[in-house]
Coordinates of C-alpha atoms (C1' of nucleotides) in Angstrom, one line a residue:
Chain A
X7 CA 34.4 -19.2 36.9
X8 CA 34.9 -22.4 35.1
X9 CA 32.6 -23.0 32.0
X10 CA 34.3 -25.8 30.3
X11 CA 31.3 -28.0 30.9
X12 CA 29.6 -29.0 27.7
X13 CA 26.6 -27.0 26.7
X14 CA 23.6 -29.1 27.4
X15 CA 22.1 -28.1 24.2
X16 CA 24.6 -30.5 22.6
X17 CA 22.1 -33.3 23.6
X18 CA 20.2 -32.3 20.7
X19 CA 22.7 -32.1 17.9
X20 CA 26.3 -32.5 18.4
X21 CA 27.0 -31.7 14.7
X22 CA 28.0 -28.4 13.1
X23 CA 25.2 -25.9 13.2
X24 CA 26.5 -24.0 10.3
X25 CA 26.2 -26.7 7.8
X26 CA 22.8 -27.6 9.2
X27 CA 21.6 -23.9 8.7
X28 CA 23.0 -23.4 5.3
X29 CA 21.7 -26.8 4.3
X30 CA 18.3 -25.8 5.2
X31 CA 18.5 -23.4 2.2
X32 CA 20.5 -25.3 -0.2
X33 CA 21.6 -28.9 -0.1
X34 CA 25.4 -28.6 0.1
X35 CA 27.6 -31.0 -1.7
X36 CA 30.5 -32.8 0.2
X37 CA 33.1 -30.5 -1.2
X38 CA 31.0 -27.6 -0.2
X39 CA 30.9 -29.0 3.3
X40 CA 34.6 -29.6 3.2
X41 CA 35.2 -25.9 2.3
X42 CA 32.9 -24.8 5.0
X43 CA 34.8 -27.0 7.5
X44 CA 38.1 -25.6 6.4
X45 CA 37.1 -22.0 7.2
X46 CA 36.2 -23.0 10.7
X47 CA 39.7 -23.9 11.7
X48 CA 40.6 -20.5 13.2
X49 CA 38.7 -20.8 16.4
X50 CA 38.5 -18.4 19.4
X51 CA 36.7 -18.5 22.8
X52 CA 35.2 -15.5 24.3
X53 CA 34.2 -15.5 28.0
X54 CA 30.5 -14.5 29.0
X55 CA 29.9 -10.8 28.9
X56 CA 33.1 -10.0 27.1
X57 CA 33.1 -8.0 24.0
X58 CA 34.1 -9.7 20.8
X59 CA 33.8 -6.5 18.6
X60 CA 33.4 -2.9 20.0
X61 CA 31.8 -0.1 18.3
X62 CA 34.3 1.8 16.1
X63 CA 36.6 -1.2 15.5
X64 CA 37.9 -1.7 12.1
X65 CA 36.3 -4.9 10.9
X66 CA 39.0 -7.6 10.0
X67 CA 37.2 -10.8 10.3
X68 CA 33.7 -12.3 9.6
X69 CA 32.7 -14.2 12.8
X70 CA 30.8 -17.4 12.7
X71 CA 29.2 -18.7 15.9
X72 CA 30.1 -22.4 16.4
X73 CA 28.7 -22.7 19.8
X74 CA 27.2 -20.5 22.5
X75 CA 25.1 -17.3 22.3
X76 CA 26.1 -13.8 21.7
X77 CA 24.3 -10.5 21.3
X78 CA 24.7 -7.4 19.1
X79 CA 24.2 -4.2 20.9
X80 CA 24.2 -0.5 20.5
X81 CA 24.7 2.1 23.3
X82 CA 23.6 5.6 23.6
X83 CA 25.4 8.5 25.2
X84 CA 22.9 8.6 28.0
X85 CA 23.8 5.1 29.0
X86 CA 20.8 3.2 27.5
X87 CA 21.6 0.1 25.6
X88 CA 19.7 -1.9 23.1
X89 CA 20.4 -5.5 22.1
X90 CA 19.5 -5.4 18.3
X91 CA 20.4 -9.1 17.5
X92 CA 20.9 -12.4 19.2
X93 CA 23.4 -14.8 17.7
X94 CA 23.0 -18.6 18.2
X95 CA 25.0 -21.4 16.7
X96 CA 25.3 -21.4 13.0
X97 CA 25.0 -17.6 12.8
X98 CA 27.3 -15.5 10.9
X99 CA 27.9 -12.1 12.7
X100 CA 28.6 -10.1 9.7
X101 CA 29.0 -11.3 6.3
X102 CA 31.2 -8.9 4.3
X103 CA 31.5 -6.4 7.1
X104 CA 35.1 -5.6 6.1
X105 CA 33.7 -3.6 3.3
X106 CA 32.9 -0.8 5.9
X107 CA 35.5 1.2 7.7
X108 CA 34.2 0.9 11.1
X109 CA 31.6 -1.1 12.9
X110 CA 28.6 0.7 14.1
X111 CA 27.8 -1.6 17.0
X112 CA 29.2 -4.0 19.5
X113 CA 29.0 -7.8 19.9
X114 CA 29.4 -9.5 23.1
X115 CA 29.2 -13.1 24.5
X116 CA 26.1 -14.2 26.3
X117 CA 27.5 -17.5 27.2
X118 CA 31.0 -18.7 26.7
X119 CA 31.2 -18.4 22.9
X120 CA 33.1 -20.4 20.3
X121 CA 33.5 -18.5 17.2
X122 CA 35.5 -19.1 13.9
X123 CA 37.4 -16.2 12.6
X124 CA 37.3 -15.9 8.9
X125 CA 39.5 -13.6 6.8
X126 CA 38.1 -11.7 3.7
X127 CA 40.4 -13.8 1.6
X128 CA 39.2 -17.1 3.2
X129 CA 35.6 -15.8 2.5
X130 CA 36.4 -15.2 -1.1
X131 CA 38.0 -18.6 -1.5
X132 CA 34.9 -20.0 0.0
X133 CA 32.4 -18.5 -2.4
X134 CA 34.8 -18.6 -5.6
X135 CA 33.2 -21.2 -7.8
X136 CA 30.7 -22.3 -5.3
X137 CA 27.3 -20.8 -6.3
X138 CA 25.4 -22.9 -3.8
X139 CA 27.4 -21.5 -1.0
X140 CA 27.4 -18.0 -2.4
X141 CA 23.6 -18.2 -2.7
X142 CA 23.2 -19.7 0.9
X143 CA 25.3 -16.8 2.3
X144 CA 23.0 -14.4 0.5
X145 CA 19.9 -16.2 2.0
X146 CA 21.6 -16.0 5.4
X147 CA 22.1 -12.2 4.9
X148 CA 18.5 -11.6 3.8
X149 CA 17.1 -13.6 6.7
X150 CA 19.3 -11.7 9.1
X151 CA 17.7 -8.3 7.9
X152 CA 14.3 -9.8 7.8
X153 CA 14.8 -10.7 11.5
X154 CA 15.9 -7.1 12.1
X155 CA 12.8 -5.8 10.5
X156 CA 10.7 -8.1 12.6
X157 CA 12.4 -6.8 15.8
X158 CA 11.5 -3.2 14.5
X159 CA 7.9 -4.3 14.3
X160 CA 8.2 -6.1 17.6
X161 CA 9.4 -2.9 19.4
X162 CA 7.1 -0.7 17.7
X163 CA 3.8 -2.4 17.8
X164 CA 3.7 -5.3 20.2
X165 CA 2.8 -5.0 24.0
X166 CA 5.3 -6.2 26.6
X167 CA 3.6 -9.5 26.8
X168 CA 3.4 -10.1 23.1
X169 CA 6.9 -8.9 22.6
X170 CA 8.4 -11.2 25.1
X171 CA 6.4 -14.1 23.7
X172 CA 7.5 -13.3 20.3
X173 CA 11.1 -13.3 21.1
X174 CA 10.9 -16.6 22.9
X175 CA 9.3 -18.2 20.1
X176 CA 11.7 -16.8 17.6
X177 CA 14.7 -18.0 19.5
X178 CA 13.1 -21.4 20.0
X179 CA 12.4 -21.8 16.2
X180 CA 15.8 -20.6 15.2
X181 CA 17.5 -23.0 17.6
X182 CA 15.2 -25.9 16.4
X183 CA 16.4 -25.1 12.8
X184 CA 20.0 -25.9 13.8
X185 CA 19.2 -28.9 15.9
X186 CA 19.4 -27.3 19.2
X187 CA 15.8 -27.4 20.4
X188 CA 13.0 -29.9 20.4
X189 CA 9.6 -30.6 22.0
X190 CA 9.3 -27.1 23.2
X191 CA 12.6 -27.0 25.2
X192 CA 15.9 -25.3 24.6
X193 CA 18.7 -23.8 26.4
X194 CA 18.0 -20.1 27.2
X195 CA 21.0 -18.3 28.7
X196 CA 19.5 -14.7 28.6
X197 CA 19.0 -13.1 31.9
X198 CA 15.9 -11.0 32.6
X199 CA 18.4 -8.0 32.1
X200 CA 19.3 -9.2 28.6
X201 CA 15.6 -9.8 27.8
X202 CA 14.9 -6.2 28.9
X203 CA 17.7 -4.8 26.7
X204 CA 16.4 -6.8 23.8
X205 CA 12.8 -5.7 24.2
X206 CA 13.2 -2.3 25.2
X207 CA 11.5 -2.9 28.5
X208 CA 12.9 -2.6 32.0
X209 CA 14.1 -5.7 33.9
X210 CA 11.3 -5.2 36.5
X211 CA 8.6 -5.3 33.8
X212 CA 10.3 -8.3 32.0
X213 CA 10.0 -10.1 35.4
X214 CA 6.4 -9.4 35.8
X215 CA 5.5 -10.2 32.3
X216 CA 7.4 -13.5 32.4
X217 CA 5.2 -14.3 35.4
X218 CA 2.2 -13.6 33.4
X219 CA 3.3 -16.0 30.6
X220 CA 3.9 -18.6 33.3
X221 CA 0.6 -18.1 34.9
X222 CA -0.9 -18.4 31.6
X223 CA 0.6 -21.8 31.3
X224 CA 2.5 -20.8 28.1
X225 CA 6.1 -21.3 29.3
X226 CA 8.3 -22.5 32.0
X227 CA 11.7 -20.8 32.3
X228 CA 14.1 -21.4 35.0
X229 CA 17.8 -22.4 35.3
X230 CA 18.5 -21.2 31.9
X231 CA 16.0 -23.8 30.5
X232 CA 13.0 -22.7 28.4
X233 CA 10.0 -24.8 28.0
X234 CA 7.3 -23.7 25.7
X235 CA 4.3 -25.5 26.9
X236 CA 1.9 -24.6 24.1
X237 CA 3.9 -23.5 21.1
X238 CA 0.8 -22.9 18.9
X239 CA -0.9 -20.8 21.5
X240 CA 2.1 -18.9 22.4
X241 CA 2.6 -18.1 18.6
X242 CA -0.9 -17.1 18.4
X243 CA -1.0 -14.6 21.4
X244 CA 2.4 -13.1 20.2
X245 CA 1.2 -12.9 16.7
X246 CA 4.3 -14.8 15.5
X247 CA 4.4 -15.5 11.8
X248 CA 7.4 -17.6 10.9
X249 CA 7.4 -16.5 7.3
X250 CA 10.2 -13.9 8.0
X251 CA 12.6 -16.7 9.0
X252 CA 12.3 -18.1 5.4
X253 CA 12.8 -21.6 6.5
X254 CA 10.5 -22.9 3.7
X255 CA 13.3 -23.9 1.6
X256 CA 14.4 -27.4 2.9
X257 CA 17.2 -27.4 0.5
X258 CA 15.0 -27.7 -2.5
X259 CA 16.3 -24.5 -4.0
X260 CA 19.5 -25.8 -5.4
X261 CA 20.7 -29.4 -5.2
X262 CA 24.1 -30.8 -4.9
X263 CA 24.8 -33.7 -7.1
X264 CA 28.2 -34.8 -6.2
Chain B
X135 CA -5.5 13.3 -9.2
X136 CA -2.7 14.7 -11.4
X137 CA 0.8 14.5 -10.0
X138 CA 2.7 15.2 -13.0
X139 CA 4.3 18.3 -11.4
X140 CA 8.0 18.0 -11.0
X141 CA 9.1 17.3 -7.6
X142 CA 10.5 20.6 -6.1
X143 CA 13.3 18.5 -4.6
X144 CA 14.8 18.4 -8.1
X145 CA 15.9 22.1 -7.5
X146 CA 18.7 20.5 -5.7
X147 CA 20.0 17.8 -8.0
X148 CA 18.4 16.9 -11.2
X149 CA 20.8 14.0 -11.9
X150 CA 20.2 10.4 -11.0
X151 CA 20.4 9.7 -7.3
X152 CA 21.6 6.1 -7.8
X153 CA 24.8 7.0 -9.3
X154 CA 25.3 9.7 -6.7
X155 CA 24.8 7.2 -4.0
X156 CA 26.9 4.4 -5.2
X157 CA 29.5 6.9 -6.2
X158 CA 29.7 8.0 -2.5
X159 CA 31.1 4.5 -1.9
X160 CA 33.2 3.7 -4.9
X161 CA 33.9 6.1 -7.7
X162 CA 32.3 4.6 -10.7
X163 CA 33.9 4.6 -14.1
X164 CA 32.0 5.8 -17.2
X165 CA 31.3 2.2 -18.2
X166 CA 30.0 1.5 -14.8
X167 CA 27.7 4.4 -15.0
X168 CA 26.5 3.3 -18.5
X169 CA 25.7 -0.2 -17.0
X170 CA 23.7 1.4 -14.3
X171 CA 21.9 3.6 -16.7
X172 CA 20.9 0.6 -18.7
X173 CA 19.1 -1.2 -15.9
X174 CA 17.0 1.8 -15.2
X175 CA 15.2 1.6 -18.5
X176 CA 12.3 -0.4 -17.3
X177 CA 10.5 2.2 -15.3
X178 CA 7.1 2.1 -13.6
X179 CA 5.1 4.8 -11.8
X180 CA 3.1 4.1 -8.6
X181 CA 0.5 6.3 -7.3
X182 CA 0.7 7.5 -3.7
X183 CA -0.6 5.2 -1.1
X184 CA -0.5 2.2 -3.5
X185 CA 1.2 -1.0 -2.8
X186 CA 4.2 -1.8 -5.0
X187 CA 4.9 -5.1 -3.2
X188 CA 2.6 -6.9 -0.9
X189 CA 3.5 -9.4 1.7
X190 CA 3.4 -12.9 0.5
X191 CA 4.2 -12.1 -3.0
X192 CA 6.9 -13.9 -4.9
X193 CA 9.7 -11.5 -5.5
X194 CA 10.3 -11.1 -9.3
X195 CA 12.2 -7.8 -9.6
X196 CA 14.6 -5.6 -7.6
X197 CA 13.2 -2.2 -7.3
X198 CA 15.2 0.9 -7.5
X199 CA 13.7 4.2 -6.5
X200 CA 14.4 6.8 -9.1
X201 CA 12.2 9.4 -7.6
X202 CA 9.7 9.9 -4.8
X203 CA 9.5 8.3 -1.4
X204 CA 8.3 4.8 -0.4
X205 CA 7.8 2.9 2.8
X206 CA 8.3 -0.8 3.6
X207 CA 5.7 -1.8 6.3
X208 CA 4.5 -4.9 8.2
X209 CA 1.0 -5.5 9.4
X210 CA -0.1 -7.5 12.5
X211 CA -3.3 -9.4 12.7
X212 CA -4.8 -7.1 15.2
X213 CA -4.5 -4.2 12.6
X214 CA -1.5 -2.6 13.9
X215 CA 1.1 -1.4 11.3
X216 CA 4.7 -0.6 11.4
X217 CA 6.8 1.2 8.9
X218 CA 10.2 -0.5 8.9
X219 CA 12.0 1.3 6.3
X220 CA 11.6 4.6 4.3
X221 CA 12.9 4.6 0.8
X222 CA 14.3 7.8 -0.9
X223 CA 15.7 8.3 -4.3
X224 CA 18.8 6.2 -5.0
X225 CA 17.7 3.4 -2.7
X226 CA 17.4 -0.3 -3.9
X227 CA 14.3 -1.9 -2.2
X228 CA 15.7 -5.3 -2.0
X229 CA 18.9 -6.4 -3.6
X230 CA 18.7 -10.2 -4.3
X231 CA 15.2 -10.7 -2.8
X232 CA 14.4 -13.1 -5.6
X233 CA 16.4 -15.6 -3.7
X234 CA 13.5 -15.8 -1.2
X235 CA 10.3 -17.5 -1.9
X236 CA 8.0 -14.9 -0.6
X237 CA 8.3 -11.4 0.8
X238 CA 7.6 -10.9 4.4
X239 CA 6.6 -7.3 4.1
X240 CA 4.8 -4.8 1.9
X241 CA 6.1 -1.7 0.2
X242 CA 4.0 1.2 -0.7
X243 CA 4.4 4.5 -2.3
X244 CA 4.3 7.7 -0.2
X245 CA 4.4 10.2 -3.0
X246 CA 4.0 9.2 -6.6
X247 CA 6.9 7.0 -7.1
X248 CA 9.1 6.3 -10.0
X249 CA 10.9 3.0 -9.8
X250 CA 13.1 0.9 -12.0
X251 CA 12.2 -2.8 -12.3
X252 CA 15.4 -5.0 -12.5
X253 CA 15.3 -8.5 -13.4
X254 CA 17.6 -11.1 -11.7
X255 CA 19.4 -11.6 -15.0
X256 CA 19.9 -7.8 -15.5
X257 CA 21.3 -7.8 -12.0
X258 CA 23.6 -10.4 -12.7
X259 CA 24.7 -8.8 -15.9
X260 CA 25.3 -5.6 -13.9
X261 CA 27.6 -7.0 -11.5
X262 CA 29.2 -9.6 -13.7
X263 CA 32.8 -8.4 -14.2
X264 CA 32.3 -5.2 -12.3
X265 CA 33.8 -5.5 -8.9
X266 CA 33.2 -1.7 -8.2
X267 CA 29.5 -2.2 -8.7
X268 CA 29.3 -5.5 -6.8
X269 CA 31.1 -3.9 -3.9
X270 CA 28.9 -0.9 -4.1
X271 CA 25.9 -3.1 -3.9
X272 CA 27.1 -4.8 -0.9
X273 CA 27.8 -1.6 0.7
X274 CA 24.3 -0.6 0.0
X275 CA 23.1 -3.7 1.5
X276 CA 25.1 -3.4 4.7
X277 CA 24.1 0.2 5.2
X278 CA 20.4 -0.7 4.8
X279 CA 20.7 -3.3 7.6
X280 CA 22.8 -0.8 9.7
X281 CA 19.7 1.6 9.4
X282 CA 17.4 -1.1 10.2
X283 CA 19.5 -1.7 13.5
X284 CA 19.5 2.0 14.2
X285 CA 15.8 2.0 14.0
X286 CA 15.5 -0.9 16.5
X287 CA 17.6 1.2 18.8
X288 CA 15.4 4.1 18.1
X289 CA 12.1 2.3 19.0
X290 CA 13.6 0.5 21.9
X291 CA 15.4 3.3 23.8
X292 CA 14.8 6.7 22.7
X293 CA 11.9 8.9 24.0
X294 CA 9.2 10.3 21.5
X295 CA 11.0 13.5 21.3
X296 CA 14.4 12.0 20.5
X297 CA 12.9 9.3 18.2
X298 CA 11.3 11.8 16.1
X299 CA 14.3 14.1 16.1
X300 CA 16.4 11.1 15.1
X301 CA 14.2 10.1 12.1
X302 CA 14.1 13.7 10.8
X303 CA 17.9 14.0 10.9
X304 CA 18.4 10.6 9.4
X305 CA 16.1 11.4 6.5
X306 CA 17.7 14.8 6.0
X307 CA 21.2 13.4 6.0
X308 CA 20.2 10.5 3.5
X309 CA 18.5 13.1 1.1
X310 CA 21.5 15.3 1.3
X311 CA 23.8 12.4 0.4
X312 CA 21.9 12.1 -2.9
X313 CA 21.8 15.8 -3.5
X314 CA 18.2 16.2 -2.5
X315 CA 18.5 18.4 0.6
X316 CA 20.7 21.4 1.6
X317 CA 20.9 24.2 4.1
X318 CA 18.7 22.2 6.5
X319 CA 15.9 21.9 4.1
X320 CA 14.3 19.1 2.1
X321 CA 11.0 17.8 0.9
X322 CA 9.2 15.9 3.5
X323 CA 6.1 14.2 2.2
X324 CA 5.3 11.9 5.3
X325 CA 2.1 12.7 7.2
X326 CA 1.9 12.6 10.9
X327 CA 0.3 9.2 10.5
X328 CA 3.2 7.9 8.6
X329 CA 5.6 9.3 11.3
X330 CA 3.4 7.6 13.9
X331 CA 3.6 4.3 12.0
X332 CA 7.4 4.7 11.7
X333 CA 8.2 5.5 15.3
X334 CA 5.7 3.4 17.0
X335 CA 3.8 6.3 18.5
X336 CA 0.2 7.5 17.8
X337 CA -0.5 10.1 15.5
X338 CA -1.7 12.4 18.3
X339 CA 1.4 12.1 20.2
X340 CA 3.5 12.7 17.2
X341 CA 1.6 15.9 16.6
X342 CA 2.3 17.1 20.1
X343 CA 5.9 16.1 20.0
X344 CA 6.3 17.9 16.7
X345 CA 5.1 21.0 18.3
X346 CA 7.6 20.5 21.0
X347 CA 10.4 20.5 18.4
X348 CA 8.9 23.6 16.8
X349 CA 8.7 25.3 20.2
X350 CA 12.2 24.5 20.9
X351 CA 13.2 26.1 17.5
X352 CA 14.8 23.0 16.2
X353 CA 12.6 22.5 13.1
X354 CA 10.0 24.0 11.0
X355 CA 7.6 21.6 9.1
X356 CA 4.7 22.6 7.0
X357 CA 3.4 21.9 3.5
X358 CA 5.6 18.9 3.2
X359 CA 8.6 20.9 3.6
X360 CA 11.1 20.3 6.4
X361 CA 13.5 22.9 7.7
X362 CA 15.9 22.0 10.4
X363 CA 16.9 25.1 12.1
X364 CA 19.8 23.9 14.0
X365 CA 21.1 20.5 12.7
X366 CA 23.9 20.2 15.3
X367 CA 21.5 20.8 18.2
X368 CA 18.9 18.5 16.8
X369 CA 21.6 15.8 16.3
X370 CA 22.5 16.2 19.8
X371 CA 19.2 16.2 21.5
X372 CA 18.2 13.0 19.5
X373 CA 21.6 11.4 20.1
X374 CA 22.2 11.0 16.4
X375 CA 25.5 9.6 15.4
X376 CA 25.9 9.3 11.7
X377 CA 28.4 6.5 11.8
X378 CA 25.7 3.9 10.9
X379 CA 25.1 5.5 7.5
X380 CA 28.6 4.8 6.6
X381 CA 29.1 7.8 4.4
X382 CA 32.7 8.2 5.2
X383 CA 33.8 6.6 2.2
X384 CA 33.7 9.4 -0.4
X385 CA 34.7 7.1 -3.3
X386 CA 38.2 6.6 -1.9
X387 CA 37.7 2.9 -1.4
X388 CA 38.0 1.9 -5.0
X389 CA 38.8 4.2 -7.9
X390 CA 37.9 3.9 -11.5
X391 CA 40.7 4.7 -13.8
X392 CA 39.0 4.7 -17.1
Chain C
dC146 C1' 30.6 -17.4 55.6
dG147 C1' 30.2 -12.9 53.0
dT148 C1' 29.6 -11.1 48.5
dC149 C1' 27.6 -10.7 44.1
dT150 C1' 24.6 -11.4 40.4
dG151 C1' 20.0 -12.3 39.1
dG152 C1' 15.4 -12.6 40.3
dT153 C1' 11.1 -10.9 42.9
dT154 C1' 8.0 -7.6 45.2
dG155 C1' 5.6 -3.1 46.4
dA156 C1' 4.4 1.7 45.9
dT157 C1' 4.3 5.5 43.2
dA158 C1' 5.0 8.4 39.0
dC159 C1' 4.8 9.6 34.3
dG160 C1' 5.0 9.2 29.2
dA161 C1' 2.2 7.8 25.9
dC162 C1' -2.5 6.1 24.6
dT163 C1' -7.4 6.6 23.8
dC164 C1' -11.5 8.7 22.7
dA165 C1' -13.9 12.5 20.9
dA166 C1' -14.4 16.6 18.6
dA167 C1' -12.8 21.0 16.4
dT168 C1' -10.1 23.1 13.0
dT169 C1' -7.3 23.6 8.9
dT170 C1' -5.8 22.2 4.5
dG171 C1' -5.8 20.8 -0.3
dG172 C1' -8.1 19.2 -3.9
dT173 C1' -12.6 18.9 -6.8
dG174 C1' -16.5 20.2 -9.2
dG175 C1' -20.3 23.6 -9.9
Chain D
dC249 C1' -14.2 31.9 -7.8
dC250 C1' -16.6 29.7 -4.3
dA251 C1' -18.6 25.7 -2.0
dC252 C1' -17.8 21.4 -0.8
dC253 C1' -15.5 17.2 0.9
dA254 C1' -12.0 14.3 2.7
dA255 C1' -7.7 14.1 4.7
dA256 C1' -4.5 15.9 7.9
dT257 C1' -3.7 18.5 11.9
dT258 C1' -4.9 20.2 16.3
dT259 C1' -6.8 20.4 21.0
dG260 C1' -8.7 18.4 25.5
dA261 C1' -9.7 15.2 29.2
dG262 C1' -9.1 11.0 31.3
dT263 C1' -6.7 6.4 31.4
dC264 C1' -3.3 2.8 31.4
dG265 C1' 1.0 0.5 30.5
dT266 C1' 5.4 0.8 31.6
dA267 C1' 9.2 3.0 34.2
dT268 C1' 11.2 4.4 38.5
dC269 C1' 12.9 3.7 43.0
dA270 C1' 13.7 0.9 46.8
dA271 C1' 13.9 -3.2 49.2
dC272 C1' 14.4 -8.0 49.8
dC273 C1' 15.5 -12.9 48.6
dA274 C1' 18.0 -17.0 46.6
dG275 C1' 21.6 -19.4 44.8
dA276 C1' 26.5 -19.5 43.1
dC277 C1' 31.0 -18.5 44.1
dG278 C1' 35.4 -17.6 46.3

DNA sequence: CGTCTGGTTGATACGACTCAAATTTGGTGG
DNA sequence: CCACCAAATTTGAGTCGTATCAACCAGACG
């Protein structure tokens, strides 16, 4: 399987998603950007469906997704599996994990994944004397856990229909924030099986529920391309409130002046 | 309503749960402890079922639970409600929240709650030049999100029976780690309604499932007291793996030498 | 061309929900 | 100390959303 073709999402924004994302919180200076660029030198590619990190591993690097999609999942002894997070470009997988002895989850590639490996030392060097970046990383961390809370709510209280709608909107909005989505359209490489693992439903039920969403003229989804036809309405029926993504910063928090 | 009676859990450990908890990660020095004690001066009490923080509030303080139980929850426009976290003594509610503009959730008291209010400035002063505390706080943060991930797994993949069993074990183990549980016993102030909100079940089903757990001789639960009769077996049937709590540090990571 | 993965469909089963009411518990005031 | 009330727990009957099992289909790949 050759997957060297350029991800079509690049049509939207060929630039680095990381800077875009952190910029959304605090306008970075040119030296901040240079420092960020520096830590993304050590790049690794992971084939689709391959694990990048396995439960029990000793954490050695912080991973930063430069391109492609990944998923964090946890497995149960009875074979069940839950996707607990989805990573899109610009996402750090685990800031500061190396504080812990062992990871409690696995991370695998959904598409072919391009990640930067960052050592603890590089991480320290990055934040040392750069309050904007330090705060932006904290922001990233807080948003990640806020997303995790929203997923808890999603699984606990929403119906299958709302749950799927909510997940689609979330991913669309997150992609849009890093310039990878526009006009209701984005790449969407998750299979119905992945969606099932992420929503706690079966693949069969995901299939039927997606058909409902299509029938209601809310989405189109085929060939790994998602088109949300009525974002407002989909947000409404899935009770999506974007507040938990904390995108209301627009770099106004701290400003670079160099 | 007068709730000035001393929490019976105190029988186990009258000392400060915070230090106990952070100590589990990194042995704190006496000056570290003094610094911790200092930030717990500004104390506030919250009556049961009252909100401590409401969704949309501007975060002003970091809250540290000194005594009692609390719950973080999110509500949906259709009235549904999900408890996404439970706080027990020694838990920080939100390290560094004040980076965000608005909170995306509410926090309420389960029992009468004793919390310390900590300003951003105090927080900075606490960590400044204290790498052990800084790391311990990061550890706290990482464990909190690991718990959130486990809850996602819990809601997505476990049956009602496993789900409840898992929650009971988690809370018992967390309480034990701060000296508030022993020999399978601990305070357990959650109502069946609370359990329902936390597990994404209905109160009726929680009731029936608790009866099953009792019938299977795994637990006793009455008058707000939990007794886990066979911890090993309960962990087994609920597929509880303690790794996500990252309690395997025992202060060996960093050592104070003063 | 055959195989494989991902998607679709149909029939049936069951876990958890809903609604409604009874019972118990704990706190309050007479 | 007892009567009362509200909150929490328990029980029963009926329903529904989602799972399960089993095929079948379509496109991509080798």
